[in-house]
Amino acid sequence: MTEGRSGSATGAREGRSRQKLRTRRALIEAAVTLIREGRPVTIADAAEAAEVSLATAYRYFSSPKELLDETQLLVSTPDFTADLPSDPAERLDTLVSRVADVQFGDEAVWRALLQASLERWFRQEKDGGSAAGEIPTRNRTRLGLTRTALEPLADALPPELHHRLTMAVNLVYGMEALITTRDACGLEPDEAKDVMRWAAGALLEKALREASTGYGSDG
């Protein structure tokens, strides 16, 4: 009898844990839906869309900012570096194209993720810096992607030039470049993507030219 009651208690706890995970995911999915519909994310609207009570929703997320922070968990992205060509120029062009296609394909959600990262920055600055265990203001996924794309040039370029190229390429694609091309330049997605690809290619050509003539010789 004791063993049976223990098993029942364990099963009940596991059931409650699974239900909590489902509720949390439902709220996050609701937030993503609100973003895609162009609506502001509020706890009340997310609770309504997820079909849970407002009190329940607040047990999971105390503010819309916390909910927005979690939306990145549901943004599915492909393996951007899978099967990249061996040629450095083609590798870089393929990477920039893939990232642009994904971000332009779900622009509202990616803008919301950028907004959430900016809000984290302001909160952390207000608190005197990043607290231990807090979500980083920005992750370094894009930097890792760029390094992978430019890896074949590690032996062909001087280390300082390879580093500078990596940092420069990071400026011309991704969400900040999307905002610049779309909002500041007023470009449609196809042209914006082409501009990102051209800029990345131009930076690569510049680096290769400097390496062939002597890095830093032309100022």
PDB file of N, CA and C in Angstrom, residues 87-182:
ATOM      1  N   ASP A  87      34.431  27.471 -51.056  1.00  0.00           N
ATOM      2  CA  ASP A  87      34.959  28.767 -51.471  1.00  0.00           C
ATOM      3  C   ASP A  87      34.530  29.841 -50.465  1.00  0.00           C
ATOM      4  N   PRO A  88      35.469  30.640 -49.931  1.00  0.00           N
ATOM      5  CA  PRO A  88      35.132  31.622 -48.895  1.00  0.00           C
ATOM      6  C   PRO A  88      34.054  32.614 -49.305  1.00  0.00           C
ATOM      7  N   ALA A  89      34.119  33.121 -50.538  1.00  0.00           N
ATOM      8  CA  ALA A  89      33.127  34.093 -50.991  1.00  0.00           C
ATOM      9  C   ALA A  89      31.739  33.455 -51.064  1.00  0.00           C
ATOM     10  N   GLU A  90      31.679  32.240 -51.574  1.00  0.00           N
ATOM     11  CA  GLU A  90      30.399  31.545 -51.665  1.00  0.00           C
ATOM     12  C   GLU A  90      29.870  31.184 -50.277  1.00  0.00           C
ATOM     13  N   ARG A  91      30.778  30.802 -49.377  1.00  0.00           N
ATOM     14  CA  ARG A  91      30.375  30.476 -48.001  1.00  0.00           C
ATOM     15  C   ARG A  91      29.708  31.688 -47.345  1.00  0.00           C
ATOM     16  N   LEU A  92      30.367  32.822 -47.456  1.00  0.00           N
ATOM     17  CA  LEU A  92      29.849  34.025 -46.815  1.00  0.00           C
ATOM     18  C   LEU A  92      28.531  34.448 -47.441  1.00  0.00           C
ATOM     19  N   ASP A  93      28.458  34.412 -48.749  1.00  0.00           N
ATOM     20  CA  ASP A  93      27.227  34.793 -49.439  1.00  0.00           C
ATOM     21  C   ASP A  93      26.073  33.874 -49.052  1.00  0.00           C
ATOM     22  N   THR A  94      26.351  32.579 -48.959  1.00  0.00           N
ATOM     23  CA  THR A  94      25.321  31.614 -48.569  1.00  0.00           C
ATOM     24  C   THR A  94      24.822  31.888 -47.157  1.00  0.00           C
ATOM     25  N   LEU A  95      25.743  32.145 -46.235  1.00  0.00           N
ATOM     26  CA  LEU A  95      25.358  32.416 -44.844  1.00  0.00           C
ATOM     27  C   LEU A  95      24.491  33.663 -44.754  1.00  0.00           C
ATOM     28  N   VAL A  96      24.940  34.757 -45.350  1.00  0.00           N
ATOM     29  CA  VAL A  96      24.180  36.015 -45.283  1.00  0.00           C
ATOM     30  C   VAL A  96      22.790  35.826 -45.896  1.00  0.00           C
ATOM     31  N   SER A  97      22.713  35.106 -47.002  1.00  0.00           N
ATOM     32  CA  SER A  97      21.425  34.861 -47.657  1.00  0.00           C
ATOM     33  C   SER A  97      20.487  34.060 -46.770  1.00  0.00           C
ATOM     34  N   ARG A  98      21.016  33.020 -46.137  1.00  0.00           N
ATOM     35  CA  ARG A  98      20.184  32.166 -45.285  1.00  0.00           C
ATOM     36  C   ARG A  98      19.627  32.947 -44.101  1.00  0.00           C
ATOM     37  N   VAL A  99      20.488  33.713 -43.450  1.00  0.00           N
ATOM     38  CA  VAL A  99      20.034  34.483 -42.292  1.00  0.00           C
ATOM     39  C   VAL A  99      18.989  35.512 -42.714  1.00  0.00           C
ATOM     40  N   ALA A 100      19.240  36.199 -43.819  1.00  0.00           N
ATOM     41  CA  ALA A 100      18.281  37.205 -44.298  1.00  0.00           C
ATOM     42  C   ALA A 100      16.934  36.569 -44.623  1.00  0.00           C
ATOM     43  N   ASP A 101      16.942  35.418 -45.270  1.00  0.00           N
ATOM     44  CA  ASP A 101      15.686  34.756 -45.629  1.00  0.00           C
ATOM     45  C   ASP A 101      14.860  34.431 -44.386  1.00  0.00           C
ATOM     46  N   VAL A 102      15.519  33.922 -43.354  1.00  0.00           N
ATOM     47  CA  VAL A 102      14.804  33.561 -42.123  1.00  0.00           C
ATOM     48  C   VAL A 102      14.265  34.802 -41.427  1.00  0.00           C
ATOM     49  N   GLN A 103      15.079  35.835 -41.313  1.00  0.00           N
ATOM     50  CA  GLN A 103      14.656  37.020 -40.570  1.00  0.00           C
ATOM     51  C   GLN A 103      13.616  37.831 -41.320  1.00  0.00           C
ATOM     52  N   PHE A 104      13.746  37.966 -42.618  1.00  0.00           N
ATOM     53  CA  PHE A 104      12.713  38.659 -43.382  1.00  0.00           C
ATOM     54  C   PHE A 104      11.427  37.835 -43.445  1.00  0.00           C
ATOM     55  N   GLY A 105      11.569  36.520 -43.343  1.00  0.00           N
ATOM     56  CA  GLY A 105      10.394  35.659 -43.386  1.00  0.00           C
ATOM     57  C   GLY A 105       9.539  35.728 -42.140  1.00  0.00           C
ATOM     58  N   ASP A 106      10.098  36.216 -41.024  1.00  0.00           N
ATOM     59  CA  ASP A 106       9.341  36.337 -39.771  1.00  0.00           C
ATOM     60  C   ASP A 106       9.765  37.641 -39.098  1.00  0.00           C
ATOM     61  N   GLU A 107       9.666  38.720 -39.856  1.00  0.00           N
ATOM     62  CA  GLU A 107      10.259  39.990 -39.456  1.00  0.00           C
ATOM     63  C   GLU A 107       9.723  40.515 -38.124  1.00  0.00           C
ATOM     64  N   ALA A 108       8.418  40.404 -37.919  1.00  0.00           N
ATOM     65  CA  ALA A 108       7.824  40.951 -36.697  1.00  0.00           C
ATOM     66  C   ALA A 108       8.394  40.293 -35.448  1.00  0.00           C
ATOM     67  N   VAL A 109       8.570  38.982 -35.499  1.00  0.00           N
ATOM     68  CA  VAL A 109       9.102  38.266 -34.339  1.00  0.00           C
ATOM     69  C   VAL A 109      10.548  38.658 -34.086  1.00  0.00           C
ATOM     70  N   TRP A 110      11.349  38.769 -35.128  1.00  0.00           N
ATOM     71  CA  TRP A 110      12.749  39.144 -34.943  1.00  0.00           C
ATOM     72  C   TRP A 110      12.881  40.569 -34.443  1.00  0.00           C
ATOM     73  N   ARG A 111      11.994  41.448 -34.894  1.00  0.00           N
ATOM     74  CA  ARG A 111      12.000  42.813 -34.354  1.00  0.00           C
ATOM     75  C   ARG A 111      11.660  42.796 -32.864  1.00  0.00           C
ATOM     76  N   ALA A 112      10.725  41.945 -32.484  1.00  0.00           N
ATOM     77  CA  ALA A 112      10.353  41.847 -31.074  1.00  0.00           C
ATOM     78  C   ALA A 112      11.514  41.327 -30.238  1.00  0.00           C
ATOM     79  N   LEU A 113      12.279  40.384 -30.780  1.00  0.00           N
ATOM     80  CA  LEU A 113      13.443  39.874 -30.064  1.00  0.00           C
ATOM     81  C   LEU A 113      14.493  40.964 -29.885  1.00  0.00           C
ATOM     82  N   LEU A 114      14.672  41.784 -30.916  1.00  0.00           N
ATOM     83  CA  LEU A 114      15.607  42.898 -30.801  1.00  0.00           C
ATOM     84  C   LEU A 114      15.121  43.889 -29.749  1.00  0.00           C
ATOM     85  N   GLN A 115      13.822  44.159 -29.767  1.00  0.00           N
ATOM     86  CA  GLN A 115      13.248  45.057 -28.766  1.00  0.00           C
ATOM     87  C   GLN A 115      13.499  44.528 -27.357  1.00  0.00           C
ATOM     88  N   ALA A 116      13.302  43.240 -27.171  1.00  0.00           N
ATOM     89  CA  ALA A 116      13.497  42.645 -25.856  1.00  0.00           C
ATOM     90  C   ALA A 116      14.952  42.768 -25.412  1.00  0.00           C
ATOM     91  N   SER A 117      15.893  42.598 -26.347  1.00  0.00           N
ATOM     92  CA  SER A 117      17.305  42.703 -25.985  1.00  0.00           C
ATOM     93  C   SER A 117      17.660  44.137 -25.605  1.00  0.00           C
ATOM     94  N   LEU A 118      17.070  45.112 -26.292  1.00  0.00           N
ATOM     95  CA  LEU A 118      17.324  46.510 -25.948  1.00  0.00           C
ATOM     96  C   LEU A 118      16.740  46.850 -24.579  1.00  0.00           C
ATOM     97  N   GLU A 119      15.565  46.325 -24.298  1.00  0.00           N
ATOM     98  CA  GLU A 119      14.959  46.575 -22.992  1.00  0.00           C
ATOM     99  C   GLU A 119      15.783  45.933 -21.876  1.00  0.00           C
ATOM    100  N   ARG A 120      16.358  44.755 -22.142  1.00  0.00           N
ATOM    101  CA  ARG A 120      17.235  44.131 -21.147  1.00  0.00           C
ATOM    102  C   ARG A 120      18.449  45.011 -20.875  1.00  0.00           C
ATOM    103  N   TRP A 121      18.992  45.620 -21.946  1.00  0.00           N
ATOM    104  CA  TRP A 121      20.151  46.490 -21.779  1.00  0.00           C
ATOM    105  C   TRP A 121      19.816  47.648 -20.851  1.00  0.00           C
ATOM    106  N   PHE A 122      18.672  48.281 -21.068  1.00  0.00           N
ATOM    107  CA  PHE A 122      18.294  49.409 -20.228  1.00  0.00           C
ATOM    108  C   PHE A 122      18.048  48.971 -18.784  1.00  0.00           C
ATOM    109  N   ARG A 123      17.443  47.811 -18.606  1.00  0.00           N
ATOM    110  CA  ARG A 123      17.208  47.334 -17.248  1.00  0.00           C
ATOM    111  C   ARG A 123      18.526  47.045 -16.540  1.00  0.00           C
ATOM    112  N   GLN A 124      19.449  46.430 -17.277  1.00  0.00           N
ATOM    113  CA  GLN A 124      20.735  46.105 -16.677  1.00  0.00           C
ATOM    114  C   GLN A 124      21.533  47.365 -16.354  1.00  0.00           C
ATOM    115  N   GLU A 125      21.478  48.357 -17.230  1.00  0.00           N
ATOM    116  CA  GLU A 125      22.167  49.611 -16.957  1.00  0.00           C
ATOM    117  C   GLU A 125      21.573  50.304 -15.739  1.00  0.00           C
ATOM    118  N   LYS A 126      20.256  50.264 -15.637  1.00  0.00           N
ATOM    119  CA  LYS A 126      19.580  50.882 -14.491  1.00  0.00           C
ATOM    120  C   LYS A 126      19.985  50.198 -13.190  1.00  0.00           C
ATOM    121  N   ASP A 127      20.207  48.882 -13.270  1.00  0.00           N
ATOM    122  CA  ASP A 127      20.581  48.111 -12.078  1.00  0.00           C
ATOM    123  C   ASP A 127      22.079  48.115 -11.820  1.00  0.00           C
ATOM    124  N   GLY A 128      22.813  48.842 -12.646  1.00  0.00           N
ATOM    125  CA  GLY A 128      24.253  48.930 -12.418  1.00  0.00           C
ATOM    126  C   GLY A 128      25.067  47.852 -13.083  1.00  0.00           C
ATOM    127  N   GLY A 129      24.502  47.245 -14.116  1.00  0.00           N
ATOM    128  CA  GLY A 129      25.237  46.197 -14.833  1.00  0.00           C
ATOM    129  C   GLY A 129      24.503  44.885 -14.791  1.00  0.00           C
ATOM    130  N   SER A 130      25.002  43.920 -15.546  1.00  0.00           N
ATOM    131  CA  SER A 130      24.354  42.625 -15.639  1.00  0.00           C
ATOM    132  C   SER A 130      24.463  41.864 -14.328  1.00  0.00           C
ATOM    133  N   ALA A 131      23.316  41.427 -13.839  1.00  0.00           N
ATOM    134  CA  ALA A 131      23.301  40.646 -12.606  1.00  0.00           C
ATOM    135  C   ALA A 131      23.635  39.196 -12.908  1.00  0.00           C
ATOM    136  N   ALA A 132      24.184  38.509 -11.944  1.00  0.00           N
ATOM    137  CA  ALA A 132      24.536  37.099 -12.127  1.00  0.00           C
ATOM    138  C   ALA A 132      23.299  36.291 -12.452  1.00  0.00           C
ATOM    139  N   GLY A 133      23.398  35.481 -13.480  1.00  0.00           N
ATOM    140  CA  GLY A 133      22.285  34.626 -13.838  1.00  0.00           C
ATOM    141  C   GLY A 133      21.265  35.283 -14.741  1.00  0.00           C
ATOM    142  N   GLU A 134      21.402  36.580 -15.023  1.00  0.00           N
ATOM    143  CA  GLU A 134      20.443  37.252 -15.884  1.00  0.00           C
ATOM    144  C   GLU A 134      20.716  36.901 -17.339  1.00  0.00           C
ATOM    145  N   ILE A 135      19.663  36.918 -18.160  1.00  0.00           N
ATOM    146  CA  ILE A 135      19.823  36.636 -19.583  1.00  0.00           C
ATOM    147  C   ILE A 135      20.740  37.685 -20.197  1.00  0.00           C
ATOM    148  N   PRO A 136      21.771  37.279 -20.961  1.00  0.00           N
ATOM    149  CA  PRO A 136      22.655  38.276 -21.575  1.00  0.00           C
ATOM    150  C   PRO A 136      21.870  39.221 -22.474  1.00  0.00           C
ATOM    151  N   THR A 137      22.339  40.487 -22.554  1.00  0.00           N
ATOM    152  CA  THR A 137      21.654  41.456 -23.399  1.00  0.00           C
ATOM    153  C   THR A 137      21.584  40.967 -24.837  1.00  0.00           C
ATOM    154  N   ARG A 138      22.676  40.481 -25.358  1.00  0.00           N
ATOM    155  CA  ARG A 138      22.698  39.888 -26.689  1.00  0.00           C
ATOM    156  C   ARG A 138      23.564  38.642 -26.643  1.00  0.00           C
ATOM    157  N   ASN A 139      23.131  37.605 -27.361  1.00  0.00           N
ATOM    158  CA  ASN A 139      24.017  36.446 -27.465  1.00  0.00           C
ATOM    159  C   ASN A 139      24.981  36.663 -28.635  1.00  0.00           C
ATOM    160  N   ARG A 140      25.888  35.720 -28.811  1.00  0.00           N
ATOM    161  CA  ARG A 140      26.916  35.888 -29.839  1.00  0.00           C
ATOM    162  C   ARG A 140      26.772  34.855 -30.943  1.00  0.00           C
ATOM    163  N   THR A 141      25.537  34.461 -31.207  1.00  0.00           N
ATOM    164  CA  THR A 141      25.299  33.473 -32.251  1.00  0.00           C
ATOM    165  C   THR A 141      25.804  33.959 -33.596  1.00  0.00           C
ATOM    166  N   ARG A 142      25.496  35.206 -33.949  1.00  0.00           N
ATOM    167  CA  ARG A 142      25.901  35.717 -35.258  1.00  0.00           C
ATOM    168  C   ARG A 142      27.420  35.751 -35.391  1.00  0.00           C
ATOM    169  N   LEU A 143      28.094  36.122 -34.330  1.00  0.00           N
ATOM    170  CA  LEU A 143      29.556  36.144 -34.371  1.00  0.00           C
ATOM    171  C   LEU A 143      30.106  34.752 -34.646  1.00  0.00           C
ATOM    172  N   GLY A 144      29.515  33.754 -34.024  1.00  0.00           N
ATOM    173  CA  GLY A 144      29.941  32.387 -34.273  1.00  0.00           C
ATOM    174  C   GLY A 144      29.689  31.961 -35.711  1.00  0.00           C
ATOM    175  N   LEU A 145      28.549  32.366 -36.260  1.00  0.00           N
ATOM    176  CA  LEU A 145      28.245  32.043 -37.656  1.00  0.00           C
ATOM    177  C   LEU A 145      29.258  32.676 -38.601  1.00  0.00           C
ATOM    178  N   THR A 146      29.578  33.942 -38.346  1.00  0.00           N
ATOM    179  CA  THR A 146      30.536  34.646 -39.195  1.00  0.00           C
ATOM    180  C   THR A 146      31.906  33.987 -39.126  1.00  0.00           C
ATOM    181  N   ARG A 147      32.315  33.617 -37.944  1.00  0.00           N
ATOM    182  CA  ARG A 147      33.617  32.956 -37.795  1.00  0.00           C
ATOM    183  C   ARG A 147      33.657  31.636 -38.545  1.00  0.00           C
ATOM    184  N   THR A 148      32.554  30.896 -38.508  1.00  0.00           N
ATOM    185  CA  THR A 148      32.502  29.629 -39.238  1.00  0.00           C
ATOM    186  C   THR A 148      32.604  29.863 -40.740  1.00  0.00           C
ATOM    187  N   ALA A 149      31.889  30.865 -41.233  1.00  0.00           N
ATOM    188  CA  ALA A 149      31.916  31.147 -42.671  1.00  0.00           C
ATOM    189  C   ALA A 149      33.307  31.570 -43.140  1.00  0.00           C
ATOM    190  N   LEU A 150      34.029  32.308 -42.298  1.00  0.00           N
ATOM    191  CA  LEU A 150      35.344  32.831 -42.689  1.00  0.00           C
ATOM    192  C   LEU A 150      36.506  31.946 -42.238  1.00  0.00           C
ATOM    193  N   GLU A 151      36.178  30.810 -41.670  1.00  0.00           N
ATOM    194  CA  GLU A 151      37.219  29.918 -41.151  1.00  0.00           C
ATOM    195  C   GLU A 151      38.266  29.529 -42.191  1.00  0.00           C
ATOM    196  N   PRO A 152      37.872  29.266 -43.467  1.00  0.00           N
ATOM    197  CA  PRO A 152      38.885  28.881 -44.450  1.00  0.00           C
ATOM    198  C   PRO A 152      39.941  29.957 -44.707  1.00  0.00           C
ATOM    199  N   LEU A 153      39.672  31.187 -44.289  1.00  0.00           N
ATOM    200  CA  LEU A 153      40.624  32.274 -44.523  1.00  0.00           C
ATOM    201  C   LEU A 153      41.575  32.485 -43.352  1.00  0.00           C
ATOM    202  N   ALA A 154      41.455  31.662 -42.332  1.00  0.00           N
ATOM    203  CA  ALA A 154      42.265  31.851 -41.133  1.00  0.00           C
ATOM    204  C   ALA A 154      43.759  31.810 -41.431  1.00  0.00           C
ATOM    205  N   ASP A 155      44.160  30.977 -42.384  1.00  0.00           N
ATOM    206  CA  ASP A 155      45.579  30.870 -42.736  1.00  0.00           C
ATOM    207  C   ASP A 155      45.957  31.777 -43.897  1.00  0.00           C
ATOM    208  N   ALA A 156      44.958  32.306 -44.608  1.00  0.00           N
ATOM    209  CA  ALA A 156      45.234  33.133 -45.778  1.00  0.00           C
ATOM    210  C   ALA A 156      45.357  34.613 -45.428  1.00  0.00           C
ATOM    211  N   LEU A 157      44.794  35.018 -44.300  1.00  0.00           N
ATOM    212  CA  LEU A 157      44.831  36.423 -43.890  1.00  0.00           C
ATOM    213  C   LEU A 157      45.647  36.570 -42.613  1.00  0.00           C
ATOM    214  N   PRO A 158      46.341  37.688 -42.466  1.00  0.00           N
ATOM    215  CA  PRO A 158      46.995  37.961 -41.182  1.00  0.00           C
ATOM    216  C   PRO A 158      45.947  37.955 -40.064  1.00  0.00           C
ATOM    217  N   PRO A 159      46.296  37.494 -38.887  1.00  0.00           N
ATOM    218  CA  PRO A 159      45.321  37.383 -37.806  1.00  0.00           C
ATOM    219  C   PRO A 159      44.544  38.665 -37.536  1.00  0.00           C
ATOM    220  N   GLU A 160      45.229  39.822 -37.524  1.00  0.00           N
ATOM    221  CA  GLU A 160      44.532  41.078 -37.255  1.00  0.00           C
ATOM    222  C   GLU A 160      43.533  41.406 -38.352  1.00  0.00           C
ATOM    223  N   LEU A 161      43.902  41.115 -39.596  1.00  0.00           N
ATOM    224  CA  LEU A 161      43.011  41.383 -40.715  1.00  0.00           C
ATOM    225  C   LEU A 161      41.828  40.424 -40.694  1.00  0.00           C
ATOM    226  N   HIS A 162      42.080  39.176 -40.373  1.00  0.00           N
ATOM    227  CA  HIS A 162      40.998  38.190 -40.277  1.00  0.00           C
ATOM    228  C   HIS A 162      40.015  38.602 -39.184  1.00  0.00           C
ATOM    229  N   HIS A 163      40.523  39.075 -38.065  1.00  0.00           N
ATOM    230  CA  HIS A 163      39.660  39.542 -36.976  1.00  0.00           C
ATOM    231  C   HIS A 163      38.848  40.750 -37.418  1.00  0.00           C
ATOM    232  N   ARG A 164      39.501  41.705 -38.077  1.00  0.00           N
ATOM    233  CA  ARG A 164      38.787  42.912 -38.515  1.00  0.00           C
ATOM    234  C   ARG A 164      37.695  42.560 -39.522  1.00  0.00           C
ATOM    235  N   LEU A 165      37.995  41.665 -40.444  1.00  0.00           N
ATOM    236  CA  LEU A 165      36.990  41.246 -41.422  1.00  0.00           C
ATOM    237  C   LEU A 165      35.804  40.600 -40.722  1.00  0.00           C
ATOM    238  N   THR A 166      36.067  39.740 -39.757  1.00  0.00           N
ATOM    239  CA  THR A 166      34.991  39.080 -39.017  1.00  0.00           C
ATOM    240  C   THR A 166      34.092  40.099 -38.337  1.00  0.00           C
ATOM    241  N   MET A 167      34.683  41.078 -37.674  1.00  0.00           N
ATOM    242  CA  MET A 167      33.888  42.102 -36.989  1.00  0.00           C
ATOM    243  C   MET A 167      33.107  42.959 -37.982  1.00  0.00           C
ATOM    244  N   ALA A 168      33.739  43.294 -39.107  1.00  0.00           N
ATOM    245  CA  ALA A 168      33.077  44.143 -40.097  1.00  0.00           C
ATOM    246  C   ALA A 168      31.890  43.435 -40.742  1.00  0.00           C
ATOM    247  N   VAL A 169      32.067  42.165 -41.065  1.00  0.00           N
ATOM    248  CA  VAL A 169      30.959  41.414 -41.676  1.00  0.00           C
ATOM    249  C   VAL A 169      29.780  41.348 -40.722  1.00  0.00           C
ATOM    250  N   ASN A 170      30.058  41.264 -39.433  1.00  0.00           N
ATOM    251  CA  ASN A 170      28.978  41.208 -38.452  1.00  0.00           C
ATOM    252  C   ASN A 170      28.079  42.440 -38.503  1.00  0.00           C
ATOM    253  N   LEU A 171      28.588  43.530 -39.053  1.00  0.00           N
ATOM    254  CA  LEU A 171      27.818  44.771 -39.117  1.00  0.00           C
ATOM    255  C   LEU A 171      26.807  44.792 -40.256  1.00  0.00           C
ATOM    256  N   VAL A 172      26.991  43.944 -41.272  1.00  0.00           N
ATOM    257  CA  VAL A 172      26.216  44.133 -42.499  1.00  0.00           C
ATOM    258  C   VAL A 172      25.135  43.081 -42.715  1.00  0.00           C
ATOM    259  N   TYR A 173      24.901  42.217 -41.727  1.00  0.00           N
ATOM    260  CA  TYR A 173      23.753  41.318 -41.812  1.00  0.00           C
ATOM    261  C   TYR A 173      23.223  41.095 -40.414  1.00  0.00           C
ATOM    262  N   GLY A 174      22.081  40.439 -40.326  1.00  0.00           N
ATOM    263  CA  GLY A 174      21.442  40.278 -39.028  1.00  0.00           C
ATOM    264  C   GLY A 174      20.411  41.359 -38.773  1.00  0.00           C
ATOM    265  N   MET A 175      19.895  41.405 -37.538  1.00  0.00           N
ATOM    266  CA  MET A 175      18.758  42.264 -37.243  1.00  0.00           C
ATOM    267  C   MET A 175      19.061  43.748 -37.372  1.00  0.00           C
ATOM    268  N   GLU A 176      20.250  44.184 -36.944  1.00  0.00           N
ATOM    269  CA  GLU A 176      20.554  45.615 -37.062  1.00  0.00           C
ATOM    270  C   GLU A 176      20.612  46.030 -38.529  1.00  0.00           C
ATOM    271  N   ALA A 177      21.167  45.168 -39.365  1.00  0.00           N
ATOM    272  CA  ALA A 177      21.205  45.462 -40.795  1.00  0.00           C
ATOM    273  C   ALA A 177      19.805  45.430 -41.382  1.00  0.00           C
ATOM    274  N   LEU A 178      18.963  44.533 -40.881  1.00  0.00           N
ATOM    275  CA  LEU A 178      17.564  44.509 -41.340  1.00  0.00           C
ATOM    276  C   LEU A 178      16.892  45.832 -41.021  1.00  0.00           C
ATOM    277  N   ILE A 179      17.056  46.331 -39.805  1.00  0.00           N
ATOM    278  CA  ILE A 179      16.448  47.604 -39.416  1.00  0.00           C
ATOM    279  C   ILE A 179      16.969  48.738 -40.288  1.00  0.00           C
ATOM    280  N   THR A 180      18.284  48.748 -40.533  1.00  0.00           N
ATOM    281  CA  THR A 180      18.876  49.819 -41.333  1.00  0.00           C
ATOM    282  C   THR A 180      18.359  49.803 -42.766  1.00  0.00           C
ATOM    283  N   THR A 181      18.390  48.626 -43.386  1.00  0.00           N
ATOM    284  CA  THR A 181      17.968  48.554 -44.792  1.00  0.00           C
ATOM    285  C   THR A 181      16.476  48.801 -44.952  1.00  0.00           C
ATOM    286  N   ARG A 182      15.691  48.322 -44.006  1.00  0.00           N
ATOM    287  CA  ARG A 182      14.230  48.464 -44.120  1.00  0.00           C
ATOM    288  C   ARG A 182      13.755  49.841 -43.694  1.00  0.00           C
TER     289      ARG A 182
END
